[in-house]
Coordinates of C-alpha atoms and ligand atoms in Angstrom, one line a residue:
M1 CA 94.2 126.2 93.3
S2 CA 92.3 123.4 95.1
Y3 CA 93.8 120.1 96.1
F4 CA 92.9 116.5 97.0
L5 CA 94.8 114.8 99.9
G6 CA 95.7 111.2 99.4
L7 CA 96.7 109.3 102.5
D8 CA 98.3 105.9 102.4
L9 CA 98.4 104.2 105.8
G10 CA 101.3 101.7 105.1
T11 CA 103.0 99.2 107.4
S12 CA 106.0 101.3 108.1
A13 CA 104.8 104.8 107.4
V14 CA 101.8 107.0 106.4
K15 CA 102.4 108.7 103.1
C16 CA 100.4 111.9 102.5
I17 CA 100.3 113.5 99.0
L18 CA 98.6 116.6 97.5
V19 CA 97.2 116.3 94.1
D20 CA 95.8 119.3 92.2
E21 CA 92.6 119.5 90.1
R22 CA 94.5 118.5 87.0
G23 CA 96.0 115.4 88.6
A24 CA 99.5 116.7 89.2
V25 CA 101.3 115.8 92.5
A26 CA 102.0 119.1 94.3
G27 CA 103.8 117.6 97.3
S28 CA 104.3 114.5 99.4
H29 CA 105.4 113.7 102.9
S30 CA 105.8 110.5 105.0
V31 CA 105.9 109.9 108.8
E32 CA 107.1 106.5 110.1
Y33 CA 105.8 104.5 113.0
P34 CA 107.0 101.4 114.8
L35 CA 106.0 97.8 114.2
D36 CA 105.9 95.4 117.2
Q37 CA 106.8 91.8 116.9
P38 CA 106.0 90.5 120.5
H39 CA 106.6 86.9 119.4
P40 CA 108.1 85.3 116.2
G41 CA 105.6 85.6 113.4
W42 CA 103.4 88.1 115.2
A43 CA 103.0 91.7 113.9
E44 CA 101.1 94.4 115.7
Q45 CA 100.7 98.2 115.6
H46 CA 99.1 100.7 117.9
P47 CA 96.2 102.5 116.1
E48 CA 97.1 105.6 118.2
D49 CA 100.5 105.7 116.3
W50 CA 98.6 105.7 113.0
W51 CA 96.5 108.6 114.2
Q52 CA 99.4 110.6 115.5
G53 CA 101.5 109.9 112.4
T54 CA 98.6 111.0 110.1
V55 CA 98.0 114.2 112.0
Q56 CA 101.7 115.0 111.9
G57 CA 102.0 114.0 108.3
I58 CA 99.2 116.2 107.2
R59 CA 100.4 119.2 109.2
E60 CA 104.0 118.9 107.9
L61 CA 102.8 118.4 104.3
L62 CA 100.8 121.6 104.5
D63 CA 103.8 123.4 106.1
H64 CA 106.4 122.2 103.6
T65 CA 104.2 123.0 100.6
G66 CA 102.9 126.3 102.0
T67 CA 99.4 125.1 101.3
S68 CA 96.4 126.4 103.3
G69 CA 94.1 123.8 104.7
V70 CA 91.0 125.5 103.2
D71 CA 92.4 124.7 99.7
I72 CA 92.1 120.9 100.4
I73 CA 88.6 120.0 99.1
G74 CA 88.6 116.3 99.6
I75 CA 90.5 113.5 101.4
G76 CA 90.9 109.9 100.2
F77 CA 92.4 106.9 102.0
S78 CA 94.5 103.9 101.1
G79 CA 95.8 101.5 103.7
Q80 CA 97.5 98.3 104.6
M81 CA 94.8 95.7 104.3
H82 CA 93.4 92.9 106.7
G83 CA 94.6 94.4 110.0
S84 CA 92.1 94.1 112.9
V85 CA 91.2 97.1 115.0
F86 CA 89.0 96.0 117.9
L87 CA 86.9 98.8 119.5
D88 CA 84.7 98.8 122.6
A89 CA 81.3 100.4 123.0
D90 CA 82.9 103.8 123.4
Q91 CA 84.9 103.3 120.2
A92 CA 88.1 103.0 122.2
V93 CA 90.9 100.7 121.1
I94 CA 91.0 97.4 123.1
R95 CA 94.4 96.1 122.1
P96 CA 97.0 96.7 119.4
A97 CA 95.9 95.7 115.9
L98 CA 97.0 92.4 114.4
L99 CA 98.5 93.2 111.0
W100 CA 98.2 91.6 107.5
C101 CA 101.7 90.0 108.0
D102 CA 100.9 88.5 111.3
Q103 CA 101.2 84.7 111.1
R104 CA 99.6 83.5 114.4
T105 CA 96.3 82.3 113.1
A106 CA 97.1 79.1 111.1
E107 CA 94.8 77.1 113.5
Q108 CA 91.9 79.5 113.2
C109 CA 92.2 79.4 109.4
A110 CA 91.8 75.6 109.5
Q111 CA 88.8 76.1 111.8
I112 CA 87.2 78.6 109.4
E113 CA 87.6 76.3 106.4
Q114 CA 86.1 73.5 108.5
A115 CA 83.2 75.5 109.8
V116 CA 82.2 77.1 106.4
G117 CA 83.7 74.6 104.0
V118 CA 86.4 75.5 101.5
D119 CA 84.1 75.6 98.5
E120 CA 81.4 77.5 100.3
L121 CA 83.9 80.0 101.7
G122 CA 85.4 80.5 98.3
R123 CA 82.0 80.9 96.7
L124 CA 80.9 83.5 99.2
T125 CA 84.0 85.4 99.9
G126 CA 86.1 84.7 96.8
N127 CA 89.0 83.5 98.9
R128 CA 90.5 80.7 101.0
A129 CA 91.2 81.4 104.7
L130 CA 94.7 82.8 104.9
T131 CA 96.6 83.8 108.1
G132 CA 96.8 87.5 107.0
F133 CA 93.0 87.9 106.7
T134 CA 90.8 89.5 109.3
A135 CA 88.3 86.9 110.3
P136 CA 90.9 84.4 111.7
K137 CA 92.2 87.3 113.9
V138 CA 88.7 87.6 115.4
L139 CA 88.6 83.9 116.2
W140 CA 92.1 84.1 117.7
L141 CA 91.0 86.9 120.0
R142 CA 88.0 84.9 121.1
Q143 CA 90.2 81.9 121.9
H144 CA 93.2 83.5 123.4
E145 CA 92.1 86.8 125.0
P146 CA 88.4 86.2 126.0
E147 CA 88.5 89.2 128.3
H148 CA 89.3 91.5 125.3
Y149 CA 86.9 89.7 123.1
A150 CA 84.0 90.3 125.5
R151 CA 84.5 94.0 125.2
V152 CA 84.5 94.2 121.3
R153 CA 81.6 96.1 119.7
H154 CA 83.2 97.3 116.5
L155 CA 85.7 95.8 114.0
L156 CA 87.6 98.1 111.6
L157 CA 90.5 98.0 109.2
P158 CA 93.5 100.2 109.8
K159 CA 92.7 103.2 107.5
D160 CA 89.0 103.1 108.7
Y161 CA 90.1 103.7 112.2
V162 CA 92.0 106.8 111.2
R163 CA 88.9 108.0 109.2
L164 CA 86.8 107.4 112.3
R165 CA 89.1 109.8 114.3
L166 CA 89.0 112.4 111.5
T167 CA 85.2 112.2 111.0
G168 CA 83.6 110.4 113.9
A169 CA 81.9 108.1 111.4
L170 CA 82.2 104.3 111.2
G171 CA 82.6 102.9 107.7
M172 CA 84.5 100.6 105.4
D173 CA 84.8 100.4 101.6
V174 CA 84.0 97.1 99.8
A175 CA 87.5 96.8 98.3
D176 CA 89.2 96.7 101.7
A177 CA 86.3 94.7 103.3
S178 CA 87.0 92.0 100.7
G179 CA 90.1 91.1 102.7
T180 CA 88.2 90.4 105.9
L181 CA 86.8 87.1 104.7
L182 CA 83.4 88.3 106.0
L183 CA 82.2 90.0 102.8
D184 CA 79.9 88.5 100.2
V185 CA 82.2 89.8 97.5
A186 CA 79.8 89.1 94.6
A187 CA 77.0 90.9 96.3
R188 CA 79.2 93.7 97.9
R189 CA 77.6 93.3 101.3
W190 CA 78.5 91.6 104.6
S191 CA 77.9 87.8 104.4
Q192 CA 75.3 86.8 106.9
A193 CA 76.1 83.1 106.1
V194 CA 79.8 83.5 107.0
T195 CA 79.3 85.7 110.1
E196 CA 76.7 83.2 111.4
R197 CA 78.8 80.2 110.8
L198 CA 81.8 81.9 112.6
D199 CA 79.6 83.3 115.3
I200 CA 80.8 86.9 114.7
P201 CA 78.1 89.5 115.4
L202 CA 77.0 91.2 112.2
D203 CA 76.5 94.5 114.1
W204 CA 80.2 94.7 114.8
L205 CA 80.7 95.4 111.1
P206 CA 80.5 99.0 109.9
P207 CA 78.4 100.5 107.1
L208 CA 79.8 99.7 103.6
Y209 CA 80.7 102.2 100.9
E210 CA 82.1 102.2 97.4
S211 CA 85.7 103.7 97.4
G212 CA 84.7 107.0 95.9
E213 CA 81.7 107.6 98.2
I214 CA 81.9 110.3 100.9
A215 CA 82.0 108.4 104.2
G216 CA 82.2 111.4 106.6
R217 CA 83.3 115.0 107.0
L218 CA 86.2 116.4 109.0
L219 CA 85.3 117.1 112.7
P220 CA 86.2 120.5 114.1
E221 CA 88.7 119.0 116.6
A222 CA 90.4 117.0 113.8
A223 CA 90.5 120.2 111.7
A224 CA 92.2 122.0 114.5
L225 CA 94.8 119.3 114.9
T226 CA 95.6 118.9 111.2
G227 CA 95.2 122.4 109.8
L228 CA 92.5 121.3 107.4
A229 CA 89.0 122.8 107.3
A230 CA 86.2 121.4 109.3
G231 CA 83.5 119.8 107.1
T232 CA 86.0 118.7 104.4
P233 CA 84.6 115.5 102.8
V234 CA 86.5 112.2 103.4
V235 CA 85.8 109.4 100.9
A236 CA 85.9 105.7 101.9
G237 CA 89.0 104.9 99.9
G238 CA 90.3 101.4 99.5
G239 CA 92.9 98.8 100.5
D240 CA 96.4 99.5 99.2
Q241 CA 96.1 97.0 96.3
A242 CA 92.9 98.5 94.9
C243 CA 94.3 102.0 95.4
G244 CA 97.6 101.1 93.8
A245 CA 95.8 99.7 90.7
V246 CA 93.6 102.8 90.4
G247 CA 96.8 104.9 90.9
V248 CA 98.3 103.4 87.7
G249 CA 95.0 103.3 85.8
V250 CA 94.1 99.6 86.0
V251 CA 90.4 100.4 85.8
R252 CA 89.0 98.5 82.8
E253 CA 89.0 95.0 81.5
G254 CA 92.0 93.9 79.5
I255 CA 94.4 96.0 81.6
A256 CA 96.5 94.4 84.4
S257 CA 99.3 95.6 86.6
V258 CA 102.4 94.1 88.1
A259 CA 103.6 95.7 91.3
L260 CA 107.2 94.5 91.5
G261 CA 108.4 95.3 95.0
T262 CA 109.7 92.9 97.6
S263 CA 106.6 90.8 96.9
G264 CA 105.0 90.7 93.4
V265 CA 101.4 91.3 92.8
V266 CA 99.6 90.6 89.5
F267 CA 96.3 92.5 89.5
V268 CA 93.6 92.4 86.9
H269 CA 90.3 94.4 86.6
D270 CA 87.1 92.3 86.1
D271 CA 83.8 93.7 84.9
A272 CA 82.1 90.7 86.4
Y273 CA 82.8 88.7 89.6
Q274 CA 85.0 85.7 88.8
T275 CA 87.0 83.1 90.7
D276 CA 89.2 80.3 89.6
E277 CA 88.1 76.8 90.7
A278 CA 90.7 76.3 93.5
Y279 CA 90.6 80.0 94.6
R280 CA 94.3 80.3 93.9
L281 CA 93.8 83.9 92.9
H282 CA 92.2 86.4 95.3
S283 CA 88.9 87.7 94.1
F284 CA 88.0 91.1 95.6
C285 CA 85.8 94.1 95.0
H286 CA 87.7 96.8 93.1
G287 CA 87.9 100.4 94.0
V288 CA 85.9 101.1 90.8
P289 CA 82.2 101.1 91.8
G290 CA 80.4 97.9 90.8
K291 CA 83.6 96.2 89.5
W292 CA 85.9 93.5 90.8
H293 CA 89.5 92.4 90.6
R294 CA 91.6 89.3 91.0
M295 CA 95.2 89.2 92.0
G296 CA 98.0 86.7 92.4
V297 CA 100.6 87.3 95.1
M298 CA 104.2 86.1 94.8
L299 CA 105.9 86.4 98.1
A300 CA 109.5 86.8 97.0
A301 CA 109.6 88.7 93.7
G302 CA 112.0 91.7 94.0
G303 CA 112.8 90.1 97.4
A304 CA 114.5 87.2 95.6
L305 CA 116.7 89.7 93.6
Q306 CA 117.4 91.5 96.8
W307 CA 118.6 88.3 98.4
W308 CA 120.8 87.6 95.4
R309 CA 122.3 91.2 95.6
R310 CA 122.9 91.0 99.3
H311 CA 124.8 87.8 99.4
F312 CA 126.4 87.5 96.0
A313 CA 126.8 90.9 94.4
H314 CA 129.8 92.3 96.4
E315 CA 131.8 92.9 93.2
E316 CA 128.8 94.6 91.5
L317 CA 128.3 96.7 94.6
A318 CA 131.9 97.9 94.5
R319 CA 131.6 98.6 90.7
A320 CA 128.3 100.5 91.3
Q321 CA 129.9 102.7 93.9
A322 CA 133.0 103.4 91.8
E323 CA 130.8 104.3 88.8
G324 CA 128.1 106.1 90.7
R325 CA 125.5 103.6 89.6
D326 CA 122.7 101.7 91.3
V327 CA 123.8 98.1 92.1
Y328 CA 120.6 96.7 90.6
N329 CA 121.5 98.6 87.4
V330 CA 124.9 96.9 87.3
L331 CA 123.3 93.5 88.0
T332 CA 120.7 93.8 85.3
S333 CA 123.3 95.0 82.7
E334 CA 125.4 91.9 83.5
A335 CA 122.3 89.7 83.2
A336 CA 121.5 91.2 79.8
A337 CA 124.9 89.9 78.6
A338 CA 123.9 86.3 79.3
P339 CA 121.8 84.5 76.7
L340 CA 118.0 84.1 77.0
G341 CA 117.2 81.1 79.1
S342 CA 120.5 81.4 80.8
E343 CA 121.9 78.5 78.8
G344 CA 119.6 76.0 80.3
L345 CA 119.4 77.3 83.8
L346 CA 116.1 77.9 85.8
F347 CA 115.7 79.6 89.1
L348 CA 112.8 78.8 91.5
P349 CA 111.9 81.9 93.5
Y350 CA 110.0 80.4 96.4
L351 CA 112.5 81.7 99.0
T352 CA 109.9 82.4 101.7
G353 CA 107.4 79.8 100.6
E354 CA 104.8 80.8 98.1
R355 CA 101.2 82.1 97.8
T356 CA 100.1 82.1 94.2
P357 CA 99.8 79.7 92.4
H358 CA 101.3 77.3 95.1
P359 CA 99.9 78.2 98.5
D360 CA 102.7 76.5 100.4
P361 CA 104.8 77.9 103.2
K362 CA 107.2 75.0 102.7
A363 CA 108.0 75.7 99.1
R364 CA 111.7 76.5 98.6
G365 CA 113.9 78.1 96.0
G366 CA 116.6 76.6 93.8
F367 CA 118.8 76.7 90.7
I368 CA 118.0 73.8 88.3
G369 CA 120.2 72.9 85.4
L370 CA 123.6 74.2 86.6
N371 CA 126.6 73.2 84.5
L372 CA 130.3 74.2 84.4
R373 CA 129.7 76.9 81.7
H374 CA 127.5 78.9 84.1
G375 CA 128.9 82.0 85.7
K376 CA 127.5 84.9 87.7
A377 CA 125.8 86.6 84.8
H378 CA 123.8 83.4 84.0
L379 CA 122.7 83.0 87.6
T380 CA 121.6 86.7 87.8
R381 CA 119.7 86.3 84.6
A382 CA 118.1 83.1 85.8
V383 CA 117.0 84.9 89.0
L384 CA 115.3 87.6 87.0
E385 CA 113.7 85.0 84.6
G386 CA 112.6 82.8 87.4
I387 CA 110.8 85.7 89.2
T388 CA 109.2 86.6 85.9
F389 CA 108.0 83.0 85.3
G390 CA 106.5 83.1 88.8
L391 CA 104.6 86.2 88.0
R392 CA 103.4 84.7 84.7
D393 CA 101.8 81.8 86.7
S394 CA 99.3 84.3 88.0
L395 CA 98.7 85.7 84.6
E396 CA 98.0 82.2 83.3
L397 CA 95.3 81.7 86.0
I398 CA 93.7 84.9 84.8
R399 CA 93.9 83.9 81.2
A400 CA 92.3 80.5 82.0
S401 CA 89.1 82.4 82.9
G402 CA 88.9 83.8 79.4
V403 CA 90.0 87.4 80.3
A404 CA 92.4 88.6 77.6
V405 CA 95.0 90.9 79.1
R406 CA 96.3 93.3 76.4
E407 CA 98.5 95.6 78.5
L408 CA 100.5 95.3 81.7
R409 CA 101.3 98.4 83.8
V410 CA 104.3 97.9 86.0
S411 CA 105.3 99.7 89.1
G412 CA 107.5 99.2 92.2
G413 CA 111.3 99.1 92.5
G414 CA 111.7 96.3 89.8
A415 CA 109.9 98.5 87.2
R416 CA 112.9 100.9 87.3
S417 CA 114.8 98.5 85.1
P418 CA 114.2 98.8 81.3
M419 CA 115.9 95.4 80.9
W420 CA 113.5 93.7 83.3
R421 CA 110.4 95.5 81.8
Q422 CA 111.4 94.1 78.3
M423 CA 112.0 90.6 79.8
I424 CA 108.4 90.8 81.3
A425 CA 107.0 91.8 77.9
D426 CA 108.9 89.0 76.2
I427 CA 108.0 86.3 78.8
F428 CA 104.3 87.4 79.1
G429 CA 103.9 88.1 75.4
I430 CA 102.1 91.4 76.3
P431 CA 103.2 95.1 76.0
V432 CA 104.6 96.4 79.3
V433 CA 104.1 100.1 80.1
T434 CA 105.0 102.5 82.8
V435 CA 102.9 105.6 83.6
N436 CA 103.5 109.1 84.9
S437 CA 102.0 108.5 88.3
T438 CA 104.6 107.0 90.6
D439 CA 103.0 107.7 94.0
G440 CA 101.3 104.3 94.2
P441 CA 98.3 103.8 96.4
A442 CA 98.4 107.4 97.8
Y443 CA 97.7 108.6 94.3
G444 CA 94.8 106.2 93.8
A445 CA 93.4 107.5 97.1
A446 CA 93.5 111.0 95.8
V447 CA 91.8 109.9 92.6
M448 CA 89.0 108.4 94.8
A449 CA 88.7 111.7 96.7
A450 CA 88.4 113.6 93.5
S451 CA 85.8 111.2 92.3
G452 CA 83.6 111.7 95.4
V453 CA 84.0 115.4 95.6
L454 CA 83.6 116.3 91.9
G455 CA 81.0 113.6 91.3
R456 CA 83.1 112.1 88.4
D457 CA 83.9 108.5 87.4
I458 CA 87.1 107.0 88.7
T459 CA 87.7 105.6 85.2
E460 CA 87.3 108.9 83.6
L461 CA 89.6 110.6 86.0
C462 CA 92.3 108.0 85.4
D463 CA 92.0 108.4 81.7
E464 CA 92.5 112.1 82.1
W465 CA 95.2 112.1 84.7
I466 CA 97.3 109.0 84.0
R467 CA 99.6 108.9 80.9
I468 CA 101.8 106.2 79.5
V469 CA 105.4 107.3 79.6
D470 CA 107.2 104.1 78.3
R471 CA 106.1 101.1 76.4
A472 CA 108.1 97.8 75.8
E473 CA 106.6 95.7 73.0
P474 CA 107.0 91.9 73.3
D475 CA 109.4 90.4 70.7
A476 CA 107.7 87.4 69.0
A477 CA 111.0 85.4 68.6
R478 CA 112.1 85.9 72.2
H479 CA 108.6 85.1 73.4
A480 CA 108.7 81.8 71.5
A481 CA 112.1 81.0 72.8
Y482 CA 111.0 81.5 76.4
E483 CA 108.0 79.1 76.0
P484 CA 109.9 75.8 76.5
Y485 CA 111.7 77.2 79.5
Y486 CA 108.4 78.3 81.0
R487 CA 106.9 74.9 80.4
I488 CA 109.7 73.2 82.3
Y489 CA 109.5 75.9 85.1
R490 CA 105.8 75.1 85.6
E491 CA 106.5 71.4 86.2
L492 CA 109.3 71.9 88.7
Y493 CA 107.3 72.8 91.8
A494 CA 105.2 69.7 91.7
A495 CA 108.2 67.5 91.0
L496 CA 110.3 69.0 93.8
K497 CA 107.5 69.5 96.4
P498 CA 108.4 66.4 98.5
A499 CA 112.0 67.4 98.6
F500 CA 111.0 71.0 99.6
H501 CA 108.9 69.8 102.4
Q502 CA 111.5 67.4 103.8
L503 CA 114.2 70.0 103.6
S504 CA 112.0 72.6 105.3
D505 CA 111.2 70.1 108.1
L506 CA 114.8 69.2 108.6
A507 CA 115.8 72.9 108.8
A508 CA 113.0 73.5 111.3
Q509 CA 114.5 70.7 113.5
G510 CA 117.8 72.7 113.5
Ligands
LIG601 P1 108.9 97.4 98.7 O1 108.0 96.4 98.3 O2 109.8 96.9 99.8 O3 108.3 98.8 98.9 P2 110.2 98.5 96.2 O4 108.9 98.7 95.4 O5 111.0 99.6 96.6 O6 109.9 97.5 97.5 O7 111.1 97.4 95.4 C1 112.3 97.0 95.9 C2 112.8 95.9 95.0 O8 112.9 96.4 93.6 C3 114.2 95.5 95.3 O9 114.2 94.4 96.2 C4 114.8 95.0 94.0 O10 114.5 93.7 93.8 C5 114.0 95.8 93.0 N1 114.7 96.9 92.4 C6 114.9 98.1 92.9 N2 115.6 98.9 92.0 C7 115.8 98.2 90.9 C8 116.5 98.4 89.7 N3 117.1 99.5 89.4 N4 116.5 97.4 88.8 C9 115.9 96.2 89.1 N5 115.3 95.9 90.2 C10 115.3 96.9 91.1

């Protein structure tokens, strides 16, 4: 039997999975590495830790599954996006990488929007300048560590650095490159206009590939370290969002996904490049060649429910332990007993500010409409409904562009709850499905590897390998009953924004 190796270089760990030629997962293994936060809001990692973790992960996966390296016929990559790996002329790492969640570059984002213009930047790159993106990190290095900046000759994203160590080849896929703010996303090539305006040398940027293209072959020394065979093809892969979407089969128009983890991501496949007028959705190249995607990001989705559980679910936790159940299962059963709309109660989920559709770090959460009849079950239900309304905001931006979404594929911790899946179907008015592949971005990376090695379409492979295992149909009456609640929800952010900002400023003063 031959296998494809999917590697997902995450923020806390690298996950390695083996997928056989029929698409079945034959084994998986993760190795963790540290995250440094040298100052509040900063987040850095050492590329060497990624490399060591990947080598160890592959070796242990082969060991645990009793697989011989020669049976691995292709390798694909997924990875945390946006991180900046600065390399010198000898391809040596100059300083730790600044990660996607690093917040130090607010000033540089403003400078970029000033230098390029918000509209021009949006037109060219499909996005506004956000602190997580790569280009602001380059400007930060130039302004704060000029001695390091002077040595830079290559700029890579995290997974591309590990592929460089495996293959000796510099490269980046267009899906992940979309998060640099330096890519002409519509044309799928580096943007000369943006790099010139920001004074970033174009020759620091690596050759570009589509996700399923072979971007290098395993070096003999990397083969010796990992136990794989020298010459094994390594495809370009993609950023974790694109790989996660491929991993659940979001590879044609009309199909969207919701990744319901700590944050929430609504992701839709686009056959043509599209943006919304204020660039509230991110527009990126997809991992499917010649296709694009848009996504909305909600900062506290499952994170808001987790906050609720941590502080207010002590009784539920005790009950869960006594009954041998998951505490989220107890919470969602309780919420199911409260009526739809939580008897006139709405929850705003902006607990850590918001990204889509309100890019506002000072947005705040709240319960609106409390009365004496409300008890714990109402509040828990309102939290679930509020998070779901927040996700629907992204869907509405997608719908406004004329794309009709007919199926939603859900994944992540929140997707474990049948009650929540039905609520999403009812609030969105769209069928919600779960699929057999639950290995997320690592699975998408393996699909990309298979595509490159077997010379097959990613879409075709997804159709063959990924099956729907559960489907929740929207209930028309419940959908109609949710509509007035959603309309009120949509008006609350604008109405409360001044209060959110004042409260956030007061809290910051201590
Ligand atoms: P991360 O984004 O941190 O990887 P996960 O995808 O594991 O997170 O999702 C974790 C979140 O999923 C939790 O914070 C919680 O909100 C939600 N969750 C986990 N299990 C359940 C469940 N059984 N029912 C409802 N929500 C759940």
